[in-house]
Amino acid sequence: MKLLIILSAMTAALQAAALDISSTAGKLREAVNGATAAATLKVSGSVNAADIMFIQSEMMSLTSLDLSGAAIEEYNGEPLLNSVAHSPAGSIPPAAFLGMKLASFSFPSNTTSIGDGAFGATALTAVEVPAGVTAMGSSAFADCQALASASLPATVTRIGTGTFRGCGNLASVTIASPIREIPALTFAGCAALRNIDIPRSVRIIGERAFADSGLAAAELNDIDSIAPWAFAGCRALASVTFSGTTPDAIGQGAFFRDSNAEVRLGGLMESLSEIQPHSFTGVKAVSGLGTPAASSVGKVGEYAMAYTSPGTTVYLPAELREIGEAAFANWRGVREIDVTDLPDLPEIGPGIFGDIDKPNTILYVAAEMIPAFSDAEQWKEFDIRARTSGETGVDMPATPAAAEVKAWFEGTLIHLASTAAITSVELYDLAGLRLAVVPAAGTLSITLDTAPFPGRAYIARVNHGPSAATLLKLAR
């Protein structure tokens, strides 16, 4: 009995010992010779997909696997456990080591691609993808909870979706390759990932690519598009900047509830035609809405910029035609909203401003639009005022000798009648600050309403053409 126990113990120890073997493709099972409980395996020679799936299915105790001395040869044969019947030379097949205890792995010398889920849910602590690898499949290293660092060589041209998804301890990533896209879910759930240098070659950020990650800053250079929810739920994200070519598309919820993020829109307003629903909902602050600038934004989706701080002054561009439900709800710190360039009231959804303090917030509008805004739901509660142009001084060119202009007040209305055609009227205060410009189509009479403007005395410049005008000082 004692002898049997000793022999059994010796057999178990032998099986658990480190294996260093030479093999040829398709013959690894024979070379292992039953020692499937080994914790360490080093193979030289050659292997194929069948050998790799043998390791995956029968050597589950492995914590270290070194294939650096072996080359992967082509496999053509019966479908393997991963349903693969053909696997090219240099390719690590799909699900090759899925779920194994591997903490250390050395790649075969001729590796050119890594299949879908090849190292998913393993115990790897570090990954250095070797030069020569050009493609990495979807979820190749997903859910590797012990993975702390990863680097991709310059030879990689494509990575699949969810490559490092759910790697909660991944803190360091180096991407040397000129990839064009960071696909969907690539770093989703990587809570320890604080910083990453996004290659300048990247033009597309995929859906949920960084969602719920620990990213602290995002510098987005020459990005063409950002997919929905790309950076959603990044609680540590503090700074988002756009430079170079700005995206012409930012998907729904791209920065949703990034509660510490300060997003610097820069030239973004010039490249976007629409701000999608929930794009910036709940971010700490957005800048770039404070002054008139070139803009192509015609639509702002529901909750797109709700629960954030856009600064004290916000400018809404002339192109804006539609504002979705609660798009600007609960803006913090806003004191002035400038809509002077809006030629018409935009179509609006319910509660576009939420609980903003409208009576104590100035809404600057064009003088001719005061009646429209004053009668419009959701706008009329603001402190509505006409915005002056900021231009000072009243220069009067020569007046045609035949022109005679009469002016009189009727309440707040100024009536003007001229013997020469009127092309426009400019209204100034006594300091020379222009209050309004009212166009006229060559008529002989025009009426202006001074109700929106302070004071009781004005200067009216009645233009008769490009080189003639009549200047009048008026008081009511």
PDB file of N, CA and C in Angstrom, residues 341-412:
ATOM      1  N   ASP A 341     -29.336  86.399 -33.514  1.00  0.00           N
ATOM      2  CA  ASP A 341     -29.187  86.005 -34.914  1.00  0.00           C
ATOM      3  C   ASP A 341     -30.278  85.042 -35.384  1.00  0.00           C
ATOM      4  N   LEU A 342     -31.159  84.629 -34.462  1.00  0.00           N
ATOM      5  CA  LEU A 342     -32.239  83.736 -34.878  1.00  0.00           C
ATOM      6  C   LEU A 342     -33.272  84.524 -35.688  1.00  0.00           C
ATOM      7  N   PRO A 343     -33.480  84.162 -36.956  1.00  0.00           N
ATOM      8  CA  PRO A 343     -34.440  84.910 -37.771  1.00  0.00           C
ATOM      9  C   PRO A 343     -35.882  84.502 -37.511  1.00  0.00           C
ATOM     10  N   ASP A 344     -36.063  83.319 -36.902  1.00  0.00           N
ATOM     11  CA  ASP A 344     -37.402  82.812 -36.602  1.00  0.00           C
ATOM     12  C   ASP A 344     -37.343  82.048 -35.286  1.00  0.00           C
ATOM     13  N   LEU A 345     -38.513  81.862 -34.702  1.00  0.00           N
ATOM     14  CA  LEU A 345     -38.590  81.021 -33.510  1.00  0.00           C
ATOM     15  C   LEU A 345     -38.336  79.567 -33.909  1.00  0.00           C
ATOM     16  N   PRO A 346     -37.387  78.887 -33.228  1.00  0.00           N
ATOM     17  CA  PRO A 346     -37.150  77.483 -33.561  1.00  0.00           C
ATOM     18  C   PRO A 346     -38.281  76.599 -33.062  1.00  0.00           C
ATOM     19  N   GLU A 347     -38.423  75.445 -33.665  1.00  0.00           N
ATOM     20  CA  GLU A 347     -39.367  74.440 -33.164  1.00  0.00           C
ATOM     21  C   GLU A 347     -38.799  73.855 -31.882  1.00  0.00           C
ATOM     22  N   ILE A 348     -39.621  73.775 -30.843  1.00  0.00           N
ATOM     23  CA  ILE A 348     -39.096  73.336 -29.547  1.00  0.00           C
ATOM     24  C   ILE A 348     -39.950  72.232 -28.945  1.00  0.00           C
ATOM     25  N   GLY A 349     -39.289  71.380 -28.150  1.00  0.00           N
ATOM     26  CA  GLY A 349     -39.985  70.359 -27.386  1.00  0.00           C
ATOM     27  C   GLY A 349     -40.333  70.883 -26.007  1.00  0.00           C
ATOM     28  N   PRO A 350     -40.954  70.064 -25.172  1.00  0.00           N
ATOM     29  CA  PRO A 350     -41.330  70.513 -23.833  1.00  0.00           C
ATOM     30  C   PRO A 350     -40.117  70.708 -22.931  1.00  0.00           C
ATOM     31  N   GLY A 351     -40.221  71.706 -22.053  1.00  0.00           N
ATOM     32  CA  GLY A 351     -39.227  71.920 -20.995  1.00  0.00           C
ATOM     33  C   GLY A 351     -37.813  72.093 -21.464  1.00  0.00           C
ATOM     34  N   ILE A 352     -37.596  72.846 -22.541  1.00  0.00           N
ATOM     35  CA  ILE A 352     -36.243  72.904 -23.090  1.00  0.00           C
ATOM     36  C   ILE A 352     -35.247  73.542 -22.132  1.00  0.00           C
ATOM     37  N   PHE A 353     -35.736  74.404 -21.225  1.00  0.00           N
ATOM     38  CA  PHE A 353     -34.841  75.041 -20.269  1.00  0.00           C
ATOM     39  C   PHE A 353     -35.000  74.505 -18.841  1.00  0.00           C
ATOM     40  N   GLY A 354     -35.906  73.577 -18.626  1.00  0.00           N
ATOM     41  CA  GLY A 354     -36.083  73.002 -17.296  1.00  0.00           C
ATOM     42  C   GLY A 354     -36.341  74.059 -16.245  1.00  0.00           C
ATOM     43  N   ASP A 355     -35.592  73.993 -15.174  1.00  0.00           N
ATOM     44  CA  ASP A 355     -35.807  74.887 -14.029  1.00  0.00           C
ATOM     45  C   ASP A 355     -34.884  76.100 -14.027  1.00  0.00           C
ATOM     46  N   ILE A 356     -34.405  76.518 -15.174  1.00  0.00           N
ATOM     47  CA  ILE A 356     -33.560  77.707 -15.223  1.00  0.00           C
ATOM     48  C   ILE A 356     -34.357  78.910 -14.705  1.00  0.00           C
ATOM     49  N   ASP A 357     -33.675  79.828 -14.017  1.00  0.00           N
ATOM     50  CA  ASP A 357     -34.315  81.008 -13.423  1.00  0.00           C
ATOM     51  C   ASP A 357     -34.564  82.051 -14.523  1.00  0.00           C
ATOM     52  N   LYS A 358     -35.658  81.904 -15.235  1.00  0.00           N
ATOM     53  CA  LYS A 358     -35.909  82.751 -16.411  1.00  0.00           C
ATOM     54  C   LYS A 358     -36.071  84.231 -16.072  1.00  0.00           C
ATOM     55  N   PRO A 359     -36.840  84.614 -15.051  1.00  0.00           N
ATOM     56  CA  PRO A 359     -37.008  86.050 -14.792  1.00  0.00           C
ATOM     57  C   PRO A 359     -35.704  86.775 -14.516  1.00  0.00           C
ATOM     58  N   ASN A 360     -34.695  86.042 -14.037  1.00  0.00           N
ATOM     59  CA  ASN A 360     -33.398  86.665 -13.745  1.00  0.00           C
ATOM     60  C   ASN A 360     -32.342  86.311 -14.793  1.00  0.00           C
ATOM     61  N   THR A 361     -32.796  85.828 -15.919  1.00  0.00           N
ATOM     62  CA  THR A 361     -31.893  85.518 -17.032  1.00  0.00           C
ATOM     63  C   THR A 361     -32.283  86.379 -18.222  1.00  0.00           C
ATOM     64  N   ILE A 362     -31.313  87.127 -18.770  1.00  0.00           N
ATOM     65  CA  ILE A 362     -31.584  88.021 -19.894  1.00  0.00           C
ATOM     66  C   ILE A 362     -31.589  87.215 -21.194  1.00  0.00           C
ATOM     67  N   LEU A 363     -32.618  87.439 -21.984  1.00  0.00           N
ATOM     68  CA  LEU A 363     -32.684  86.860 -23.319  1.00  0.00           C
ATOM     69  C   LEU A 363     -32.528  87.999 -24.323  1.00  0.00           C
ATOM     70  N   TYR A 364     -31.375  88.065 -24.964  1.00  0.00           N
ATOM     71  CA  TYR A 364     -31.136  89.102 -25.961  1.00  0.00           C
ATOM     72  C   TYR A 364     -31.673  88.637 -27.308  1.00  0.00           C
ATOM     73  N   VAL A 365     -32.522  89.464 -27.920  1.00  0.00           N
ATOM     74  CA  VAL A 365     -33.116  89.125 -29.202  1.00  0.00           C
ATOM     75  C   VAL A 365     -32.953  90.313 -30.147  1.00  0.00           C
ATOM     76  N   ALA A 366     -33.109  90.044 -31.449  1.00  0.00           N
ATOM     77  CA  ALA A 366     -33.143  91.139 -32.410  1.00  0.00           C
ATOM     78  C   ALA A 366     -34.386  91.984 -32.152  1.00  0.00           C
ATOM     79  N   ALA A 367     -34.264  93.276 -32.339  1.00  0.00           N
ATOM     80  CA  ALA A 367     -35.366  94.181 -32.009  1.00  0.00           C
ATOM     81  C   ALA A 367     -36.664  93.782 -32.684  1.00  0.00           C
ATOM     82  N   GLU A 368     -36.562  93.366 -33.960  1.00  0.00           N
ATOM     83  CA  GLU A 368     -37.780  93.017 -34.687  1.00  0.00           C
ATOM     84  C   GLU A 368     -38.407  91.710 -34.222  1.00  0.00           C
ATOM     85  N   MET A 369     -37.638  90.917 -33.404  1.00  0.00           N
ATOM     86  CA  MET A 369     -38.151  89.632 -32.924  1.00  0.00           C
ATOM     87  C   MET A 369     -38.712  89.717 -31.504  1.00  0.00           C
ATOM     88  N   ILE A 370     -38.654  90.899 -30.904  1.00  0.00           N
ATOM     89  CA  ILE A 370     -39.158  91.034 -29.535  1.00  0.00           C
ATOM     90  C   ILE A 370     -40.616  90.613 -29.415  1.00  0.00           C
ATOM     91  N   PRO A 371     -41.523  91.056 -30.299  1.00  0.00           N
ATOM     92  CA  PRO A 371     -42.916  90.619 -30.159  1.00  0.00           C
ATOM     93  C   PRO A 371     -43.074  89.097 -30.247  1.00  0.00           C
ATOM     94  N   ALA A 372     -42.325  88.462 -31.148  1.00  0.00           N
ATOM     95  CA  ALA A 372     -42.461  87.014 -31.310  1.00  0.00           C
ATOM     96  C   ALA A 372     -42.015  86.269 -30.062  1.00  0.00           C
ATOM     97  N   PHE A 373     -40.867  86.632 -29.509  1.00  0.00           N
ATOM     98  CA  PHE A 373     -40.368  85.951 -28.311  1.00  0.00           C
ATOM     99  C   PHE A 373     -41.226  86.285 -27.093  1.00  0.00           C
ATOM    100  N   SER A 374     -41.740  87.506 -27.052  1.00  0.00           N
ATOM    101  CA  SER A 374     -42.555  87.914 -25.894  1.00  0.00           C
ATOM    102  C   SER A 374     -43.876  87.175 -25.825  1.00  0.00           C
ATOM    103  N   ASP A 375     -44.339  86.637 -26.948  1.00  0.00           N
ATOM    104  CA  ASP A 375     -45.598  85.903 -26.982  1.00  0.00           C
ATOM    105  C   ASP A 375     -45.399  84.386 -26.965  1.00  0.00           C
ATOM    106  N   ALA A 376     -44.150  83.928 -27.064  1.00  0.00           N
ATOM    107  CA  ALA A 376     -43.890  82.496 -27.257  1.00  0.00           C
ATOM    108  C   ALA A 376     -43.726  81.756 -25.935  1.00  0.00           C
ATOM    109  N   GLU A 377     -44.399  80.611 -25.820  1.00  0.00           N
ATOM    110  CA  GLU A 377     -44.235  79.762 -24.646  1.00  0.00           C
ATOM    111  C   GLU A 377     -42.769  79.352 -24.495  1.00  0.00           C
ATOM    112  N   GLN A 378     -42.342  79.247 -23.255  1.00  0.00           N
ATOM    113  CA  GLN A 378     -40.993  78.883 -22.839  1.00  0.00           C
ATOM    114  C   GLN A 378     -39.967  79.987 -23.057  1.00  0.00           C
ATOM    115  N   TRP A 379     -40.326  81.010 -23.836  1.00  0.00           N
ATOM    116  CA  TRP A 379     -39.419  82.137 -24.050  1.00  0.00           C
ATOM    117  C   TRP A 379     -39.895  83.387 -23.310  1.00  0.00           C
ATOM    118  N   LYS A 380     -41.194  83.570 -23.217  1.00  0.00           N
ATOM    119  CA  LYS A 380     -41.729  84.836 -22.736  1.00  0.00           C
ATOM    120  C   LYS A 380     -41.428  85.104 -21.269  1.00  0.00           C
ATOM    121  N   GLU A 381     -41.052  84.075 -20.484  1.00  0.00           N
ATOM    122  CA  GLU A 381     -40.758  84.288 -19.063  1.00  0.00           C
ATOM    123  C   GLU A 381     -39.391  84.915 -18.826  1.00  0.00           C
ATOM    124  N   PHE A 382     -38.535  84.935 -19.853  1.00  0.00           N
ATOM    125  CA  PHE A 382     -37.203  85.537 -19.697  1.00  0.00           C
ATOM    126  C   PHE A 382     -37.294  87.060 -19.597  1.00  0.00           C
ATOM    127  N   ASP A 383     -36.206  87.656 -19.142  1.00  0.00           N
ATOM    128  CA  ASP A 383     -36.046  89.108 -19.186  1.00  0.00           C
ATOM    129  C   ASP A 383     -35.588  89.456 -20.604  1.00  0.00           C
ATOM    130  N   ILE A 384     -36.564  89.759 -21.470  1.00  0.00           N
ATOM    131  CA  ILE A 384     -36.281  89.923 -22.891  1.00  0.00           C
ATOM    132  C   ILE A 384     -35.823  91.349 -23.180  1.00  0.00           C
ATOM    133  N   ARG A 385     -34.677  91.431 -23.883  1.00  0.00           N
ATOM    134  CA  ARG A 385     -34.136  92.741 -24.233  1.00  0.00           C
ATOM    135  C   ARG A 385     -33.578  92.690 -25.651  1.00  0.00           C
ATOM    136  N   ALA A 386     -33.518  93.872 -26.269  1.00  0.00           N
ATOM    137  CA  ALA A 386     -32.872  93.986 -27.576  1.00  0.00           C
ATOM    138  C   ALA A 386     -31.379  94.155 -27.363  1.00  0.00           C
ATOM    139  N   ARG A 387     -30.613  93.417 -28.127  1.00  0.00           N
ATOM    140  CA  ARG A 387     -29.158  93.527 -28.038  1.00  0.00           C
ATOM    141  C   ARG A 387     -28.674  94.631 -28.963  1.00  0.00           C
ATOM    142  N   THR A 388     -27.900  95.592 -28.427  1.00  0.00           N
ATOM    143  CA  THR A 388     -27.301  96.608 -29.288  1.00  0.00           C
ATOM    144  C   THR A 388     -26.110  96.000 -30.000  1.00  0.00           C
ATOM    145  N   SER A 389     -25.742  96.619 -31.096  1.00  0.00           N
ATOM    146  CA  SER A 389     -24.675  96.060 -31.918  1.00  0.00           C
ATOM    147  C   SER A 389     -23.301  96.271 -31.321  1.00  0.00           C
ATOM    148  N   GLY A 390     -23.180  97.239 -30.406  1.00  0.00           N
ATOM    149  CA  GLY A 390     -21.862  97.574 -29.884  1.00  0.00           C
ATOM    150  C   GLY A 390     -21.143  98.606 -30.734  1.00  0.00           C
ATOM    151  N   GLU A 391     -21.728  98.986 -31.897  1.00  0.00           N
ATOM    152  CA  GLU A 391     -21.109  99.991 -32.749  1.00  0.00           C
ATOM    153  C   GLU A 391     -21.419 101.389 -32.203  1.00  0.00           C
ATOM    154  N   THR A 392     -20.441 102.248 -32.216  1.00  0.00           N
ATOM    155  CA  THR A 392     -20.649 103.613 -31.743  1.00  0.00           C
ATOM    156  C   THR A 392     -20.282 104.598 -32.836  1.00  0.00           C
ATOM    157  N   GLY A 393     -20.818 105.832 -32.681  1.00  0.00           N
ATOM    158  CA  GLY A 393     -20.551 106.871 -33.671  1.00  0.00           C
ATOM    159  C   GLY A 393     -21.595 106.865 -34.769  1.00  0.00           C
ATOM    160  N   VAL A 394     -21.979 108.045 -35.231  1.00  0.00           N
ATOM    161  CA  VAL A 394     -22.968 108.163 -36.297  1.00  0.00           C
ATOM    162  C   VAL A 394     -22.352 109.024 -37.384  1.00  0.00           C
ATOM    163  N   ASP A 395     -21.942 108.397 -38.481  1.00  0.00           N
ATOM    164  CA  ASP A 395     -21.356 109.136 -39.604  1.00  0.00           C
ATOM    165  C   ASP A 395     -22.416 109.352 -40.665  1.00  0.00           C
ATOM    166  N   MET A 396     -22.573 110.594 -41.093  1.00  0.00           N
ATOM    167  CA  MET A 396     -23.621 110.896 -42.059  1.00  0.00           C
ATOM    168  C   MET A 396     -23.016 111.404 -43.349  1.00  0.00           C
ATOM    169  N   PRO A 397     -23.194 110.631 -44.434  1.00  0.00           N
ATOM    170  CA  PRO A 397     -22.740 111.148 -45.745  1.00  0.00           C
ATOM    171  C   PRO A 397     -23.680 112.254 -46.229  1.00  0.00           C
ATOM    172  N   ALA A 398     -23.340 112.816 -47.363  1.00  0.00           N
ATOM    173  CA  ALA A 398     -24.136 113.929 -47.906  1.00  0.00           C
ATOM    174  C   ALA A 398     -25.581 113.514 -48.119  1.00  0.00           C
ATOM    175  N   THR A 399     -26.491 114.448 -47.810  1.00  0.00           N
ATOM    176  CA  THR A 399     -27.919 114.189 -47.964  1.00  0.00           C
ATOM    177  C   THR A 399     -28.402 114.790 -49.276  1.00  0.00           C
ATOM    178  N   PRO A 400     -29.171 114.031 -50.046  1.00  0.00           N
ATOM    179  CA  PRO A 400     -29.687 114.615 -51.290  1.00  0.00           C
ATOM    180  C   PRO A 400     -30.476 115.894 -51.004  1.00  0.00           C
ATOM    181  N   ALA A 401     -30.243 116.915 -51.796  1.00  0.00           N
ATOM    182  CA  ALA A 401     -30.897 118.205 -51.558  1.00  0.00           C
ATOM    183  C   ALA A 401     -32.405 118.102 -51.614  1.00  0.00           C
ATOM    184  N   ALA A 402     -32.907 117.155 -52.397  1.00  0.00           N
ATOM    185  CA  ALA A 402     -34.360 117.057 -52.575  1.00  0.00           C
ATOM    186  C   ALA A 402     -35.027 116.270 -51.453  1.00  0.00           C
ATOM    187  N   ALA A 403     -34.227 115.595 -50.562  1.00  0.00           N
ATOM    188  CA  ALA A 403     -34.801 114.747 -49.519  1.00  0.00           C
ATOM    189  C   ALA A 403     -35.275 115.583 -48.346  1.00  0.00           C
ATOM    190  N   GLU A 404     -36.515 115.380 -47.947  1.00  0.00           N
ATOM    191  CA  GLU A 404     -37.055 116.000 -46.741  1.00  0.00           C
ATOM    192  C   GLU A 404     -37.719 114.900 -45.920  1.00  0.00           C
ATOM    193  N   VAL A 405     -37.281 114.786 -44.632  1.00  0.00           N
ATOM    194  CA  VAL A 405     -37.798 113.728 -43.766  1.00  0.00           C
ATOM    195  C   VAL A 405     -38.515 114.364 -42.584  1.00  0.00           C
ATOM    196  N   LYS A 406     -39.731 113.908 -42.365  1.00  0.00           N
ATOM    197  CA  LYS A 406     -40.493 114.344 -41.194  1.00  0.00           C
ATOM    198  C   LYS A 406     -40.602 113.173 -40.229  1.00  0.00           C
ATOM    199  N   ALA A 407     -40.578 113.491 -38.921  1.00  0.00           N
ATOM    200  CA  ALA A 407     -40.655 112.434 -37.913  1.00  0.00           C
ATOM    201  C   ALA A 407     -41.541 112.885 -36.767  1.00  0.00           C
ATOM    202  N   TRP A 408     -42.324 111.980 -36.202  1.00  0.00           N
ATOM    203  CA  TRP A 408     -43.138 112.292 -35.032  1.00  0.00           C
ATOM    204  C   TRP A 408     -43.389 111.024 -34.222  1.00  0.00           C
ATOM    205  N   PHE A 409     -43.573 111.223 -32.916  1.00  0.00           N
ATOM    206  CA  PHE A 409     -43.847 110.126 -31.999  1.00  0.00           C
ATOM    207  C   PHE A 409     -45.349 109.920 -31.857  1.00  0.00           C
ATOM    208  N   GLU A 410     -45.706 108.678 -31.672  1.00  0.00           N
ATOM    209  CA  GLU A 410     -47.061 108.288 -31.288  1.00  0.00           C
ATOM    210  C   GLU A 410     -46.898 107.209 -30.230  1.00  0.00           C
ATOM    211  N   GLY A 411     -46.890 107.622 -28.962  1.00  0.00           N
ATOM    212  CA  GLY A 411     -46.553 106.700 -27.885  1.00  0.00           C
ATOM    213  C   GLY A 411     -45.100 106.303 -28.008  1.00  0.00           C
ATOM    214  N   THR A 412     -44.812 105.038 -28.124  1.00  0.00           N
ATOM    215  CA  THR A 412     -43.429 104.575 -28.288  1.00  0.00           C
ATOM    216  C   THR A 412     -43.035 104.436 -29.752  1.00  0.00           C
TER     217      THR A 412
END
